[in-house]
Amino acid sequence: MKKGALPLNEKLPAEPELMIFYGVGRSSIREAIKILSQSGFVSVQQGLGTFVISRSGNDELSNKLQEADFAEVYQVRKVLEFEIIAKACQFRTAKDITLLRERVAERGLYAQEGELRKCIHSDIAYHTLIAESCGNSILAQLYKTLSVYVEKFFDDVYTDTIPFIDSQDLHIELIDQIEAQDAEKAVEVVRKIIGNL
């Protein structure tokens, strides 16, 4: 990426091509793309593919985040969350709502089964989907970058899935408000979710 082998806005080859080219399995390719996305080099666009968005990534931001304490990271995440929710109410599509309902159901299932790691991952993915539906790729990318550190914090702090069970209904209600395009109520639900952490 940094050497400019792929120009900006270039679409990456499909997973099967990358698997053959690099001689690795699908999971390795997906993990590499996830890292590139979280580092700000590529943007994964559902149904369209993965595109190069930067040659420098967000190394400076990542370095700052690694040095920050969680309270700072979480404060920025909250500020982003409120703006993202309001915009998601405006720009969400029917497909976004369907994907959110699938993800929240997965989150609930893992929570009920006590699968903490999977539950945390699904929770982060759920909130990331909302960010992706907000109609602002920069907000979405910032949120994704912060979420890497939030997920690490959740891994360290939570010992069981009870907090995720307790907040499941709020996560479902949030989708309902986004679907209804009621930004005021959606933001209120997010305040309650944040209060449960």
Short mmCIF file of C-alpha atoms in Angstrom, two decimals:
data_model
loop_
_atom_site.label_atom_id
_atom_site.label_comp_id
_atom_site.label_asym_id
_atom_site.label_seq_id
_atom_site.Cartn_x
_atom_site.Cartn_y
_atom_site.Cartn_z
CA MET A 1 0.00 0.00 0.00
CA LYS A 2 2.60 2.55 1.08
CA LYS A 3 4.68 1.86 -2.05
CA GLY A 4 1.74 2.79 -4.24
CA ALA A 5 1.47 -0.56 -6.04
CA LEU A 6 -2.28 -0.02 -6.02
CA PRO A 7 -3.54 3.48 -6.82
CA LEU A 8 -6.09 5.26 -4.66
CA ASN A 9 -9.70 4.15 -5.29
CA GLU A 10 -8.44 0.93 -6.89
CA LYS A 11 -10.56 -2.12 -6.08
CA LEU A 12 -8.69 -5.04 -4.54
CA PRO A 13 -8.99 -8.41 -6.29
CA ALA A 14 -11.68 -10.78 -5.01
CA GLU A 15 -10.88 -13.12 -2.10
CA PRO A 16 -10.35 -16.24 -4.30
CA GLU A 17 -7.80 -14.36 -6.43
CA LEU A 18 -5.95 -13.12 -3.34
CA MET A 19 -5.95 -16.64 -1.86
CA ILE A 20 -4.31 -18.04 -5.00
CA PHE A 21 -1.86 -15.15 -5.38
CA TYR A 22 -0.64 -15.30 -1.77
CA GLY A 23 -1.09 -19.04 -1.28
CA VAL A 24 -3.12 -18.67 1.91
CA GLY A 25 -6.62 -19.56 3.11
CA ARG A 26 -9.75 -17.42 3.16
CA SER A 27 -9.45 -16.66 6.90
CA SER A 28 -5.94 -15.21 6.40
CA ILE A 29 -7.15 -12.96 3.59
CA ARG A 30 -10.11 -11.77 5.65
CA GLU A 31 -7.91 -11.03 8.65
CA ALA A 32 -5.44 -9.10 6.45
CA ILE A 33 -8.26 -7.03 4.94
CA LYS A 34 -9.66 -6.38 8.41
CA ILE A 35 -6.26 -5.08 9.58
CA LEU A 36 -5.87 -2.93 6.45
CA SER A 37 -9.36 -1.54 6.97
CA GLN A 38 -8.80 -0.80 10.65
CA SER A 39 -5.48 0.86 9.78
CA GLY A 40 -7.20 3.17 7.30
CA PHE A 41 -5.64 1.80 4.11
CA VAL A 42 -8.78 0.29 2.57
CA SER A 43 -12.54 0.65 2.80
CA VAL A 44 -14.73 -2.45 2.65
CA GLN A 45 -18.01 -1.60 0.92
CA GLN A 46 -20.69 -4.25 1.34
CA GLY A 47 -21.66 -5.74 -2.02
CA LEU A 48 -19.13 -3.64 -3.95
CA GLY A 49 -15.70 -4.79 -2.80
CA THR A 50 -12.64 -3.44 -1.02
CA PHE A 51 -11.06 -0.19 -2.22
CA VAL A 52 -7.74 1.55 -1.52
CA ILE A 53 -8.45 4.82 0.34
CA SER A 54 -5.01 5.82 1.66
CA ARG A 55 -1.29 5.15 1.21
CA SER A 56 -0.43 6.32 4.72
CA GLY A 57 -3.32 4.84 6.69
CA ASN A 58 -4.08 6.27 10.07
CA ASP A 59 -0.78 5.43 11.77
CA GLU A 60 -0.62 8.74 13.62
CA LEU A 61 -4.14 8.30 14.98
CA SER A 62 -3.41 4.68 15.92
CA ASN A 63 -0.29 5.76 17.81
CA LYS A 64 -2.27 8.37 19.74
CA LEU A 65 -4.97 5.82 20.56
CA GLN A 66 -2.41 3.31 21.82
CA GLU A 67 -1.02 5.94 24.18
CA ALA A 68 -4.44 7.16 25.38
CA ASP A 69 -6.26 5.79 28.38
CA PHE A 70 -9.62 4.20 27.82
CA ALA A 71 -11.58 7.13 29.27
CA GLU A 72 -10.26 9.37 26.47
CA VAL A 73 -11.00 6.79 23.79
CA TYR A 74 -14.48 6.19 25.13
CA GLN A 75 -15.23 9.91 25.35
CA VAL A 76 -14.42 10.33 21.66
CA ARG A 77 -16.46 7.25 20.81
CA LYS A 78 -19.50 8.71 22.62
CA VAL A 79 -19.22 11.99 20.71
CA LEU A 80 -19.02 10.09 17.42
CA GLU A 81 -21.83 7.73 18.41
CA PHE A 82 -24.42 10.50 18.85
CA GLU A 83 -23.62 12.06 15.48
CA ILE A 84 -23.53 8.67 13.76
CA ILE A 85 -26.92 7.66 15.19
CA ALA A 86 -28.56 10.89 14.03
CA LYS A 87 -27.13 10.46 10.53
CA ALA A 88 -27.99 6.74 10.40
CA CYS A 89 -31.62 7.66 11.04
CA GLN A 90 -31.46 9.85 7.97
CA PHE A 91 -29.44 7.69 5.58
CA ARG A 92 -30.05 4.05 6.59
CA THR A 93 -31.38 1.69 3.94
CA ALA A 94 -33.67 -1.31 4.22
CA LYS A 95 -30.59 -3.50 3.70
CA ASP A 96 -28.83 -1.77 6.63
CA ILE A 97 -31.81 -2.54 8.88
CA THR A 98 -31.84 -6.19 7.80
CA LEU A 99 -28.10 -6.55 8.51
CA LEU A 100 -28.49 -4.84 11.90
CA ARG A 101 -31.32 -7.21 12.88
CA GLU A 102 -29.17 -10.20 11.90
CA ARG A 103 -26.22 -8.90 13.90
CA VAL A 104 -28.26 -8.06 17.01
CA ALA A 105 -29.82 -11.54 16.92
CA GLU A 106 -26.32 -13.04 16.75
CA ARG A 107 -25.22 -10.80 19.64
CA GLY A 108 -28.19 -11.97 21.72
CA LEU A 109 -27.57 -15.63 20.94
CA TYR A 110 -23.91 -15.45 21.96
CA ALA A 111 -24.87 -13.55 25.11
CA GLN A 112 -27.43 -16.20 26.11
CA GLU A 113 -24.93 -18.99 25.39
CA GLY A 114 -22.26 -17.27 27.50
CA GLU A 115 -19.89 -16.98 24.52
CA LEU A 116 -18.20 -13.82 25.77
CA ARG A 117 -15.56 -13.34 23.05
CA LYS A 118 -18.07 -13.90 20.24
CA CYS A 119 -20.61 -11.68 21.99
CA ILE A 120 -18.15 -8.79 22.28
CA HIS A 121 -17.16 -9.17 18.64
CA SER A 122 -20.83 -9.16 17.56
CA ASP A 123 -21.54 -6.10 19.71
CA ILE A 124 -18.69 -4.17 18.11
CA ALA A 125 -19.75 -5.33 14.64
CA TYR A 126 -23.32 -4.21 15.35
CA HIS A 127 -22.24 -0.68 16.27
CA THR A 128 -19.84 -0.60 13.31
CA LEU A 129 -22.72 -1.48 10.97
CA ILE A 130 -24.63 1.51 12.30
CA ALA A 131 -21.58 3.69 11.61
CA GLU A 132 -21.38 2.32 8.06
CA SER A 133 -25.05 3.22 7.50
CA CYS A 134 -24.61 6.88 8.51
CA GLY A 135 -23.77 8.17 5.04
CA ASN A 136 -20.39 9.62 6.07
CA SER A 137 -17.37 7.45 5.28
CA ILE A 138 -15.01 9.54 7.43
CA LEU A 139 -17.20 9.22 10.52
CA ALA A 140 -17.53 5.50 9.82
CA GLN A 141 -13.76 5.06 9.48
CA LEU A 142 -13.02 6.99 12.67
CA TYR A 143 -15.56 4.86 14.49
CA LYS A 144 -14.02 1.64 13.15
CA THR A 145 -10.57 2.74 14.25
CA LEU A 146 -11.76 3.58 17.77
CA SER A 147 -13.72 0.34 17.98
CA VAL A 148 -10.53 -1.72 17.77
CA TYR A 149 -9.46 -0.21 21.11
CA VAL A 150 -12.94 -0.44 22.62
CA GLU A 151 -13.04 -4.15 21.75
CA LYS A 152 -9.68 -4.71 23.45
CA PHE A 153 -10.97 -2.91 26.53
CA PHE A 154 -14.15 -5.01 26.59
CA ASP A 155 -11.99 -8.16 26.35
CA ASP A 156 -10.06 -7.03 29.42
CA VAL A 157 -13.00 -5.80 31.50
CA TYR A 158 -15.92 -8.17 30.95
CA THR A 159 -15.87 -11.59 32.60
CA ASP A 160 -19.33 -12.76 31.50
CA THR A 161 -22.13 -11.87 29.10
CA ILE A 162 -24.65 -10.57 31.69
CA PRO A 163 -24.17 -6.87 30.72
CA PHE A 164 -24.83 -7.82 27.10
CA ILE A 165 -27.98 -9.74 28.05
CA ASP A 166 -29.16 -6.77 30.13
CA SER A 167 -28.73 -4.35 27.21
CA GLN A 168 -30.05 -6.59 24.42
CA ASP A 169 -33.56 -5.06 24.38
CA LEU A 170 -32.04 -1.57 24.12
CA HIS A 171 -29.98 -2.66 21.11
CA ILE A 172 -33.13 -3.98 19.43
CA GLU A 173 -35.00 -0.78 20.29
CA LEU A 174 -32.18 1.26 18.74
CA ILE A 175 -32.71 -0.49 15.41
CA ASP A 176 -36.45 0.20 15.65
CA GLN A 177 -35.80 3.92 16.14
CA ILE A 178 -33.25 4.05 13.32
CA GLU A 179 -35.73 2.29 11.03
CA ALA A 180 -38.44 4.78 12.09
CA GLN A 181 -35.93 7.59 11.37
CA ASP A 182 -36.56 9.05 14.82
CA ALA A 183 -33.16 10.56 15.63
CA GLU A 184 -34.24 12.04 18.96
CA LYS A 185 -35.47 8.71 20.35
CA ALA A 186 -32.52 6.83 18.85
CA VAL A 187 -30.03 9.14 20.60
CA GLU A 188 -31.95 8.66 23.85
CA VAL A 189 -31.63 4.88 23.49
CA VAL A 190 -27.88 5.24 22.90
CA ARG A 191 -27.60 7.28 26.12
CA LYS A 192 -29.21 4.36 27.97
CA ILE A 193 -26.89 1.84 26.29
CA ILE A 194 -23.84 3.88 27.25
CA GLY A 195 -25.21 4.17 30.79
CA ASN A 196 -25.27 0.36 31.03
CA LEU A 197 -21.54 0.01 30.33
#
